[in-house]
Tab-separated table of C-alpha atoms in Angstrom:
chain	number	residue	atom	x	y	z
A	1	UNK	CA	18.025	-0.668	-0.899
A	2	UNK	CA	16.298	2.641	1.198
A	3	UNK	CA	19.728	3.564	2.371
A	4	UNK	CA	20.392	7.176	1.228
A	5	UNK	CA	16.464	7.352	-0.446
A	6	UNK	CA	15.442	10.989	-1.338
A	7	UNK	CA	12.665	12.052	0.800
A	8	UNK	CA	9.918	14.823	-0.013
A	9	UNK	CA	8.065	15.297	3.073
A	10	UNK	CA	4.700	18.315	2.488
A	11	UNK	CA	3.357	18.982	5.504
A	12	UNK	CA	2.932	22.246	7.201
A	13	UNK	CA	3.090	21.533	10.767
A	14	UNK	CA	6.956	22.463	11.559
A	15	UNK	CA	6.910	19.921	14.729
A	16	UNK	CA	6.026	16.984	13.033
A	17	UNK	CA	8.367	17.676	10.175
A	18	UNK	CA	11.035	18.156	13.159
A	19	UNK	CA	10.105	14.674	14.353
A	20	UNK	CA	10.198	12.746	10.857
A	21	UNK	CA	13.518	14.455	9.955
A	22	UNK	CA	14.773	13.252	12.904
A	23	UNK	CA	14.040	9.619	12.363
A	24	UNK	CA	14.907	9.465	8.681
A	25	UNK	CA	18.181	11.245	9.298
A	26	UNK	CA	18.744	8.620	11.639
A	27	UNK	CA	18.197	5.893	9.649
A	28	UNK	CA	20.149	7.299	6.559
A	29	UNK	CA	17.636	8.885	4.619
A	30	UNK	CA	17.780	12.382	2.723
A	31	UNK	CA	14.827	14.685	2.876
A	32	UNK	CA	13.769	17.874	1.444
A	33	UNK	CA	10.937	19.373	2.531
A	34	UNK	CA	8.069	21.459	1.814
A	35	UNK	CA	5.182	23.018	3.473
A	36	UNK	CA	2.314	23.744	0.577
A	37	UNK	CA	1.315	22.327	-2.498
A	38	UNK	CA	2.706	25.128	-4.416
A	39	UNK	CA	6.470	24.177	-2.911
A	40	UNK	CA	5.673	20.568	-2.945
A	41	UNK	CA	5.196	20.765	-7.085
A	42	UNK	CA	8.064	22.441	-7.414
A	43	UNK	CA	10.452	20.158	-5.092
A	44	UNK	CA	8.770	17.303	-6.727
A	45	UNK	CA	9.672	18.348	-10.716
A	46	UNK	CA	12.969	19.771	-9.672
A	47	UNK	CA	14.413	16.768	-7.255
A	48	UNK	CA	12.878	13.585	-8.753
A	49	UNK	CA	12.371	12.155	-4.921
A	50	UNK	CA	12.500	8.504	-4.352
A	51	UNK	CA	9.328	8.452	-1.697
A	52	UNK	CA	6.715	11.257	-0.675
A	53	UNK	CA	5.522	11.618	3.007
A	54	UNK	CA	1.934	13.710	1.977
A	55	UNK	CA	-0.222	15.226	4.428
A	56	UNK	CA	-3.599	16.372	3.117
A	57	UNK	CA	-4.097	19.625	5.098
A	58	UNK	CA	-2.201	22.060	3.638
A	59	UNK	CA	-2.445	26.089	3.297
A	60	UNK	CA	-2.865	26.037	-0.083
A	61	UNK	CA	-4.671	23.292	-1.124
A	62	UNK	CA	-5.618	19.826	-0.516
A	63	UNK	CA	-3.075	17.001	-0.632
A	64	UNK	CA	-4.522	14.683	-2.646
A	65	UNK	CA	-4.863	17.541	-5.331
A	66	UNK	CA	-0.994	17.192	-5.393
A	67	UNK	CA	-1.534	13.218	-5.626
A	68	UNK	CA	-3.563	13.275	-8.888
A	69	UNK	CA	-0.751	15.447	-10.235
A	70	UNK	CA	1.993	13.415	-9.420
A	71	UNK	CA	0.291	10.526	-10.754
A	72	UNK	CA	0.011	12.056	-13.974
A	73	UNK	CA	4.506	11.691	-14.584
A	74	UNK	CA	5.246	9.482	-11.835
A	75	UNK	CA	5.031	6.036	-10.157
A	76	UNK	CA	7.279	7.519	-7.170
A	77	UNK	CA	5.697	6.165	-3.953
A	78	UNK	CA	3.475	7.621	-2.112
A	79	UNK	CA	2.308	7.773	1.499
A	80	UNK	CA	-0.220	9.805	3.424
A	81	UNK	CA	0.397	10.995	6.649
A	82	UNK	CA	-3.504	12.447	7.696
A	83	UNK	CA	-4.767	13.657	10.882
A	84	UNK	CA	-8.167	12.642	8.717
A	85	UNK	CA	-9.189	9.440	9.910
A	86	UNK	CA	-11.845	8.465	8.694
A	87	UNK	CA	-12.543	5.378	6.370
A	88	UNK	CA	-13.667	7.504	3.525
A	89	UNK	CA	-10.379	9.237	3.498
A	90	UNK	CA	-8.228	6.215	3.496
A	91	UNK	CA	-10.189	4.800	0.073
A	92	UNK	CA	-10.837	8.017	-1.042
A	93	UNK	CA	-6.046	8.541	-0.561
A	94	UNK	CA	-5.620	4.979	-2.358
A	95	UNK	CA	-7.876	5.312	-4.683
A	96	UNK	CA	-6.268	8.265	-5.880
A	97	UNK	CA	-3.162	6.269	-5.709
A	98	UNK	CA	-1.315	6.358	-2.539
A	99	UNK	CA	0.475	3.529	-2.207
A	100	UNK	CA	-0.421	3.289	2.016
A	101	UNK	CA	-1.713	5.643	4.363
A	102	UNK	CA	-0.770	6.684	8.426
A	103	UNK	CA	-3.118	8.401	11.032
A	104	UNK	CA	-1.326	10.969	12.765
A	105	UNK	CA	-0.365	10.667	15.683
A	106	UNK	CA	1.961	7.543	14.190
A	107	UNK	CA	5.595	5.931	15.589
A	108	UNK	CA	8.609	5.692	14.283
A	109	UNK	CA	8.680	2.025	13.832
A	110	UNK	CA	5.819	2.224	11.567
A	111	UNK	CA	6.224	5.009	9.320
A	112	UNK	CA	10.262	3.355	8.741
A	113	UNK	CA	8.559	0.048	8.654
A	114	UNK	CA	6.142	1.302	5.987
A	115	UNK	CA	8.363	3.109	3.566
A	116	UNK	CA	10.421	0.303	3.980
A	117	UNK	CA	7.580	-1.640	1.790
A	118	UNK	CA	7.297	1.029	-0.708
A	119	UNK	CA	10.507	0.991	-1.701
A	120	UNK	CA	11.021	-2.040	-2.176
A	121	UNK	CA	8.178	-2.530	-4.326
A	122	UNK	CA	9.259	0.546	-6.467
A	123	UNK	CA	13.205	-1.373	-6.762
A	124	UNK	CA	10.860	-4.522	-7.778
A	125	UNK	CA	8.493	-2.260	-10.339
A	126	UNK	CA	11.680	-0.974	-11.487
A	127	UNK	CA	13.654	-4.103	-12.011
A	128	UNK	CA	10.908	-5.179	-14.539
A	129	UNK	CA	9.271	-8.892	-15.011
A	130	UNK	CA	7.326	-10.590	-12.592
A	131	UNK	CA	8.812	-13.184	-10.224
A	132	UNK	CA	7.976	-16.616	-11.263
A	133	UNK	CA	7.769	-17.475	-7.215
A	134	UNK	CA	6.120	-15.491	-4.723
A	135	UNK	CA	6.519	-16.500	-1.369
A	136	UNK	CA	4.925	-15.305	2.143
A	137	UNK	CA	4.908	-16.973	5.465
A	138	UNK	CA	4.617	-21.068	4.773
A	139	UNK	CA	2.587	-20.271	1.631
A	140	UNK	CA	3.937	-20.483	-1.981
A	141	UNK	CA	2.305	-19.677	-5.372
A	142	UNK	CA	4.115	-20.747	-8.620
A	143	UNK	CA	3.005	-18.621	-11.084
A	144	UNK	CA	3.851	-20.404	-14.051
A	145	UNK	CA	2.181	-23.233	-13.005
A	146	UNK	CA	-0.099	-21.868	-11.165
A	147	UNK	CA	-0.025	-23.780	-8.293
A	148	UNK	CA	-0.033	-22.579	-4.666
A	149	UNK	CA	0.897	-24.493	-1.584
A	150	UNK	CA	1.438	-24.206	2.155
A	151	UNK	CA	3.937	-26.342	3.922
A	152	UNK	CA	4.615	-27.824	0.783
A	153	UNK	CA	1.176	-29.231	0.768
A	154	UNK	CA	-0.499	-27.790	-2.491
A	155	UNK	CA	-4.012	-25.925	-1.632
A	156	UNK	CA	-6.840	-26.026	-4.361
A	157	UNK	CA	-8.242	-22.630	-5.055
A	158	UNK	CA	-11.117	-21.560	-7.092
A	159	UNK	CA	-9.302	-19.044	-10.367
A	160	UNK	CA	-11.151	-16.512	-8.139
A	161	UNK	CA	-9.287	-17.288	-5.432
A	162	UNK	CA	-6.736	-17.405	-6.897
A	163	UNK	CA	-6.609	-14.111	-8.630
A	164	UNK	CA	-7.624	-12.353	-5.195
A	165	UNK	CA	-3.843	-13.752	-3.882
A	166	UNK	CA	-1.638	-13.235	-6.306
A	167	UNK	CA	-2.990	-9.421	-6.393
A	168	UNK	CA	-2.246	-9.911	-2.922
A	169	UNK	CA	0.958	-11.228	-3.086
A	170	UNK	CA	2.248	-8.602	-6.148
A	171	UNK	CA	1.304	-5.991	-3.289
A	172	UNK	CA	2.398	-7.551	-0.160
A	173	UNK	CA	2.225	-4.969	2.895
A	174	UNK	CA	0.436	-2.674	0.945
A	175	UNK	CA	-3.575	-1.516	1.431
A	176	UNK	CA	-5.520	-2.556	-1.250
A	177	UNK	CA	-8.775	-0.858	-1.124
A	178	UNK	CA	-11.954	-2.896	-2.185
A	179	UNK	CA	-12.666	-0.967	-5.312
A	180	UNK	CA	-9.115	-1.906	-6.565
A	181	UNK	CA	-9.420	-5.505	-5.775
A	182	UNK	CA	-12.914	-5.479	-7.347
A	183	UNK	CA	-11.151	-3.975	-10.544
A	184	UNK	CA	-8.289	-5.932	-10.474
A	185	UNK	CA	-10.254	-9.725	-10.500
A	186	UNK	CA	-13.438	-8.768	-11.721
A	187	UNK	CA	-13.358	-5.448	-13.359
A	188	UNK	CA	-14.768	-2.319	-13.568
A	189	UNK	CA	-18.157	-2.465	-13.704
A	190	UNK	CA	-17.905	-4.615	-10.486
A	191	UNK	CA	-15.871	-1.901	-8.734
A	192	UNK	CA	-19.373	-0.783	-6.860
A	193	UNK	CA	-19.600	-4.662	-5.412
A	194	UNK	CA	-17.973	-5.192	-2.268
A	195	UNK	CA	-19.651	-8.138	-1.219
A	196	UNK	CA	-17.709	-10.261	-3.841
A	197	UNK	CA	-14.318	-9.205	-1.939
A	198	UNK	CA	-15.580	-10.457	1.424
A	199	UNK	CA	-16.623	-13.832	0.322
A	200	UNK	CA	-14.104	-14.340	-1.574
A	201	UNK	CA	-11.504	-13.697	0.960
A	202	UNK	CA	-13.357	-15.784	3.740
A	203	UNK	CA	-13.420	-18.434	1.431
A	204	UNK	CA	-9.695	-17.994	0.642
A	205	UNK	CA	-8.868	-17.543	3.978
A	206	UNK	CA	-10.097	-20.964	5.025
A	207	UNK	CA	-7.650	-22.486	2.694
A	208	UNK	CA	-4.470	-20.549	3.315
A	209	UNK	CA	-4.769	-19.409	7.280
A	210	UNK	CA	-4.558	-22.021	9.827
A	211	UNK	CA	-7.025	-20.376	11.783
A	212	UNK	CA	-9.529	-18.604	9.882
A	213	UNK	CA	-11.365	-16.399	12.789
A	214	UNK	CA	-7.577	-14.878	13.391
A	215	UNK	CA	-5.886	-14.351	10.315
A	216	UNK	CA	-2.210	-13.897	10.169
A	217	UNK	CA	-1.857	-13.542	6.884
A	218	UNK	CA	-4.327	-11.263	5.069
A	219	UNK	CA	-5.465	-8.746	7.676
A	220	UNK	CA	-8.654	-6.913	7.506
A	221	UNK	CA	-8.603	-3.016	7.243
A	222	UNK	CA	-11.502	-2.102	8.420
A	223	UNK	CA	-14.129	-0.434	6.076
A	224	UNK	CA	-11.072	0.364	3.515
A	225	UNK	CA	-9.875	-2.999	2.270
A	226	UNK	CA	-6.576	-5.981	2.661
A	227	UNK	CA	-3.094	-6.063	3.393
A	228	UNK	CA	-1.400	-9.421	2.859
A	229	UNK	CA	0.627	-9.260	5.909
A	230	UNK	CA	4.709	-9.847	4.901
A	231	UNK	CA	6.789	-12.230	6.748
């Protein structure tokens, strides 16, 4: 499915766009390439790329300047690649709608392993409909009758609960940030409540992880919000 994807990777620092052309050339990926916002806007409009690799530090600009625009035409995915590490960075990226987010310095393994996710929920987006049947680890969730199970044992959740893993699920391997999830189950004038996401989750986590103080399944990133881990 990411065999032969279009690449736009903006980012200014010429070594570390030597190293990522590398590995996606390797792997079968084509990339163009840009090093401002100014080039990146224009790349973007003219050559319709299947994934962005975004830094945020750029000559011209900021990155996620270049995010809000692309937003505004397209659903292409999008990952940041920021030597910013901080928290508020990370929410502030996904927020804005990146769909995941890498701390430089990064490996190979990961960045592949991440864009790897995003396209295939972008195929899936495209594709249209929702699966009836999502599936991840021993854990099921029948959406149309909205009953979930693990090891064919079906598990009893609250509709908050359940809500809080089927956004989950739709989104497997990707970030969700707390303010999304809050949006999401409860809406937006709970976005500000982040409390409700952690008890929630500990509460569903005692139902779907076999051992709740080390999750497998819905991993905690810190200070920014969940990943439902895929199998």
């Amino acid at each position: 499915m990411s065999e032969g994807a279009l690449v736009l990777v903006v980012e200014d620092e010429k070594e570390l766009r030597r190293f990522v052309r590398a590995a996606l050339t390797a792997h079968g990926y084509r990339m163009i390439e840009a090093s401002s916002v100014a080039e990146a806007k224009m790349l973007a409009t003219s050559h319709n790329p299947e994934i962005v690799l975004l830094d945020l530090g750029l000559p011209d600009g900021d990155g996620l300047e270049l995010l809000a625009m692309l937003r505004e035409w397209s659903r292409v995915p999008v990952i940041v690649l920021s030597a910013r590490g901080r928290e508020d960075d990370k929410v502030l990226a996904l927020d804005a709608g990146a769909d995941d987010y890498l701390t430089k310095p990064f490996g190979t393994n990961e960045l592949l392993a991440r864009m790897r996710v995003a396209l295939r929920h972008r195929a899936s987006d495209a594709v249209g409909g929702e699966e009836k049947v999502l599936t991840f680890g021993d854990v099921s969730i029948d959406r149309t009758k909205r009953l979930v199970a693990r090891g064919g044992q079906e598990l009893h959740l609250t509709p908050i609960e359940y809500r809080l893993l089927v956004l989950l699920a739709e989104h497997a391997g990707k970030v969700l940030t707390h303010r999304h999830i809050l949006k999401e189950v409860w809406g937006p004038t709970y976005a500000s409540q982040s409390h409700y996401v952690r008890v929630h989750m500990a509460e569903l986590r005692k139902k779907i992880e076999v051992d709740p103080s080390r999750p497998k399944l819905i991993v905690t990133e810190p200070g920014v919000g969940y990943r439902l881990r895929e199998a």
